[in-house]
Short mmCIF file of C-alpha atoms in Angstrom, two decimals:
data_model
loop_
_atom_site.label_atom_id
_atom_site.label_comp_id
_atom_site.label_asym_id
_atom_site.label_seq_id
_atom_site.Cartn_x
_atom_site.Cartn_y
_atom_site.Cartn_z
CA UNK A 19 74.03 -51.28 45.91
CA UNK A 20 77.07 -52.91 47.50
CA UNK A 21 77.87 -56.50 46.68
CA UNK A 22 78.55 -58.59 49.75
CA UNK A 23 80.91 -61.49 49.62
CA UNK A 24 79.56 -64.58 51.31
CA UNK A 25 82.28 -66.93 52.40
CA UNK A 26 81.52 -70.54 53.28
CA UNK A 27 81.30 -71.43 56.97
CA UNK A 28 84.27 -73.80 56.70
CA UNK A 29 86.55 -70.81 56.13
CA UNK A 30 85.69 -69.47 59.61
CA UNK A 31 85.65 -72.66 61.67
CA UNK A 32 88.28 -75.20 62.63
CA UNK A 33 88.33 -78.19 60.29
CA UNK A 34 88.65 -81.69 61.70
CA UNK A 35 90.45 -84.59 60.06
CA UNK A 36 87.10 -86.26 59.36
CA UNK A 37 85.68 -83.17 57.65
CA UNK A 38 88.78 -82.65 55.55
CA UNK A 39 88.94 -86.29 54.47
CA UNK A 40 85.31 -86.11 53.29
CA UNK A 41 86.16 -83.33 50.80
CA UNK A 42 86.85 -84.09 47.16
CA UNK A 43 90.25 -83.42 45.60
CA UNK A 44 88.75 -80.37 43.88
CA UNK A 45 87.59 -78.95 47.22
CA UNK A 46 90.98 -79.42 48.87
CA UNK A 47 93.13 -78.28 45.93
CA UNK A 48 94.96 -75.02 46.46
CA UNK A 49 94.43 -74.90 50.21
CA UNK A 50 96.42 -75.76 53.27
CA UNK A 51 95.14 -76.33 56.80
CA UNK A 52 97.11 -74.59 59.57
CA UNK A 53 96.02 -75.13 63.17
CA UNK A 54 92.69 -76.41 61.85
CA UNK A 55 91.96 -73.29 59.80
CA UNK A 56 91.78 -73.17 56.02
CA UNK A 57 94.50 -71.12 54.34
CA UNK A 58 93.70 -70.30 50.72
CA UNK A 59 96.71 -69.52 48.58
CA UNK A 60 96.55 -67.58 45.35
CA UNK A 61 97.32 -69.55 42.22
CA UNK A 62 101.03 -69.86 41.59
CA UNK A 63 102.55 -68.30 38.50
CA UNK A 64 103.48 -70.37 35.46
CA UNK A 65 107.17 -69.71 36.25
CA UNK A 66 106.68 -71.00 39.81
CA UNK A 67 104.84 -74.15 38.68
CA UNK A 68 107.35 -74.86 35.92
CA UNK A 69 110.32 -74.56 38.30
CA UNK A 70 108.62 -76.87 40.83
CA UNK A 71 107.77 -79.43 38.12
CA UNK A 72 111.30 -79.41 36.64
CA UNK A 73 112.82 -79.77 40.11
CA UNK A 74 110.47 -82.66 40.95
CA UNK A 75 111.34 -84.42 37.68
CA UNK A 76 115.07 -83.97 38.31
CA UNK A 77 114.81 -85.24 41.89
CA UNK A 78 112.64 -88.16 40.78
CA UNK A 79 115.24 -89.16 38.20
CA UNK A 80 118.04 -88.90 40.75
CA UNK A 81 116.14 -90.68 43.53
CA UNK A 82 116.26 -94.20 42.17
CA UNK A 83 113.64 -96.86 42.87
CA UNK A 84 113.32 -96.25 46.63
CA UNK A 85 112.14 -92.62 46.47
CA UNK A 86 109.57 -90.65 44.46
CA UNK A 87 109.41 -86.90 43.90
CA UNK A 88 106.10 -85.21 43.13
CA UNK A 89 104.28 -81.90 43.32
CA UNK A 90 100.96 -80.74 44.71
CA UNK A 91 99.80 -83.12 47.41
CA UNK A 92 99.22 -82.84 51.13
CA UNK A 93 101.68 -83.76 53.82
CA UNK A 94 99.84 -84.27 57.13
CA UNK A 95 102.05 -82.65 59.76
CA UNK A 96 99.61 -83.25 62.64
CA UNK A 97 96.03 -84.40 63.25
CA UNK A 98 94.90 -82.19 66.16
CA UNK A 99 94.57 -79.43 65.36
CA UNK A 100 94.67 -80.47 61.73
CA UNK A 101 97.80 -79.26 59.97
CA UNK A 102 98.25 -80.07 56.26
CA UNK A 103 100.84 -78.42 54.07
CA UNK A 104 101.17 -78.71 50.28
CA UNK A 105 104.89 -78.32 49.58
CA UNK A 106 105.83 -77.42 46.03
CA UNK A 107 107.99 -80.57 45.79
CA UNK A 108 107.99 -83.63 48.06
CA UNK A 109 110.50 -86.50 48.00
CA UNK A 110 108.90 -89.47 49.73
CA UNK A 111 109.44 -93.22 50.15
CA UNK A 112 108.26 -95.06 47.03
CA UNK A 113 106.66 -97.84 49.07
CA UNK A 114 104.24 -95.30 50.60
CA UNK A 115 102.76 -94.10 47.30
CA UNK A 116 99.31 -95.49 48.14
CA UNK A 117 99.31 -94.53 51.82
CA UNK A 118 97.06 -91.56 52.55
CA UNK A 119 97.67 -89.17 54.10
CA UNK A 120 101.38 -88.77 53.51
CA UNK A 121 103.03 -88.34 56.91
CA UNK A 122 106.37 -86.73 57.82
CA UNK A 123 107.93 -90.16 58.45
CA UNK A 124 107.31 -90.96 54.75
CA UNK A 125 109.08 -87.78 53.60
CA UNK A 126 112.81 -87.24 53.03
CA UNK A 127 112.72 -83.71 51.62
CA UNK A 128 110.27 -80.87 51.04
CA UNK A 129 111.04 -77.93 48.76
CA UNK A 130 109.24 -74.62 48.51
CA UNK A 131 109.56 -72.23 45.59
CA UNK A 132 109.23 -68.73 47.02
CA UNK A 133 106.72 -66.47 45.29
CA UNK A 134 105.78 -62.87 45.95
CA UNK A 135 103.49 -63.02 48.94
CA UNK A 136 104.91 -66.27 50.35
CA UNK A 137 108.30 -64.98 51.45
CA UNK A 138 107.69 -64.94 55.22
CA UNK A 139 105.81 -68.24 55.21
CA UNK A 140 108.45 -70.05 53.13
CA UNK A 141 111.47 -68.47 54.84
CA UNK A 142 110.36 -68.69 58.48
CA UNK A 143 107.02 -70.36 59.22
CA UNK A 144 107.35 -73.51 57.10
CA UNK A 145 110.97 -74.02 58.17
CA UNK A 146 109.80 -74.30 61.78
CA UNK A 147 106.77 -76.46 60.96
CA UNK A 148 108.68 -78.98 58.82
CA UNK A 149 111.46 -79.21 61.41
CA UNK A 150 108.96 -79.76 64.24
CA UNK A 151 107.37 -82.54 62.16
CA UNK A 152 110.79 -84.22 61.78
CA UNK A 153 111.28 -83.93 58.00
CA UNK A 154 115.00 -84.46 57.36
CA UNK A 155 115.64 -81.88 54.64
CA UNK A 156 114.09 -78.57 53.56
CA UNK A 157 115.00 -76.67 50.41
CA UNK A 158 113.90 -73.12 49.70
CA UNK A 159 114.22 -72.00 46.09
CA UNK A 160 114.32 -68.27 45.44
CA UNK A 161 113.50 -67.07 41.94
CA UNK A 162 116.17 -64.49 41.17
CA UNK A 163 115.37 -61.70 38.70
CA UNK A 164 118.09 -63.12 36.42
CA UNK A 165 116.13 -66.35 36.06
CA UNK A 166 118.84 -68.35 37.83
CA UNK A 167 117.32 -70.04 40.89
CA UNK A 168 119.05 -69.87 44.25
CA UNK A 169 118.62 -73.01 46.35
CA UNK A 170 119.00 -72.77 50.13
CA UNK A 171 119.28 -76.15 51.82
CA UNK A 172 118.53 -77.04 55.43
CA UNK A 173 119.30 -80.23 57.34
CA UNK A 174 117.37 -81.31 60.43
CA UNK A 175 119.44 -81.52 63.60
CA UNK A 176 117.75 -84.36 65.51
CA UNK A 177 119.24 -83.22 68.83
CA UNK A 178 117.60 -79.78 68.69
CA UNK A 179 114.67 -80.52 66.38
CA UNK A 180 115.59 -77.50 64.27
CA UNK A 181 117.15 -77.05 60.85
CA UNK A 182 120.69 -75.92 60.42
CA UNK A 183 121.67 -74.18 57.22
CA UNK A 184 123.27 -76.36 54.61
CA UNK A 185 124.88 -75.24 51.40
CA UNK A 186 123.56 -72.57 49.07
CA UNK A 187 123.58 -73.25 45.34
CA UNK A 188 122.89 -71.24 42.26
CA UNK A 189 122.34 -72.74 38.88
CA UNK A 190 119.94 -73.81 36.25
CA UNK A 191 117.62 -76.76 36.35
CA UNK A 192 117.69 -78.25 32.86
CA UNK A 193 115.33 -80.56 31.04
CA UNK A 194 116.31 -82.24 27.80
CA UNK A 195 113.53 -83.34 25.52
CA UNK A 196 112.01 -85.73 26.29
CA UNK A 197 114.33 -86.94 29.06
CA UNK A 198 116.60 -87.05 31.10
CA UNK A 199 116.20 -84.17 33.50
CA UNK A 200 119.25 -82.97 35.36
CA UNK A 201 120.06 -80.31 37.92
CA UNK A 202 123.11 -78.30 37.01
CA UNK A 203 123.95 -76.49 40.23
CA UNK A 204 127.24 -74.85 41.01
CA UNK A 205 128.27 -74.29 44.61
CA UNK A 206 127.97 -70.60 45.47
#
């Protein structure tokens, strides 16, 4: 006897803002909404999550009192059709910490740590989506086999509404116990 997989209806229908906002944090964790459709991502590796967390801590330390850096929360790129992304790291205005949803105008920088299976999305699709939303900076972190991350930076060109390549860095993100956290990046 074959086992049939029954997927919930919400995985086959467009989701509205009202529906999404009625879901609990547990229901919305680990998913993104693209053009109103649910996109389920596989769980990230421990290496991926650790790199994102260390980067967020380092950026949070460097940001001062006006900016926060965090991981794992939605950025609402548009309402219709609903478009929510969950960047690996988000640097956002500190005075918007209680405003939900976080909007592109609250965000200074988004960073994505590329994992196997997310290469095309992180290298092409998200670059276009974040630029179209008007987010000023995008960083893409590649996890090299040597363990040394490669950071590609992009800066939004307001005249064209697209990102232009910034500098590329290689280096190690360090954390000293218990603090401070620092990014030791050398220009490539």
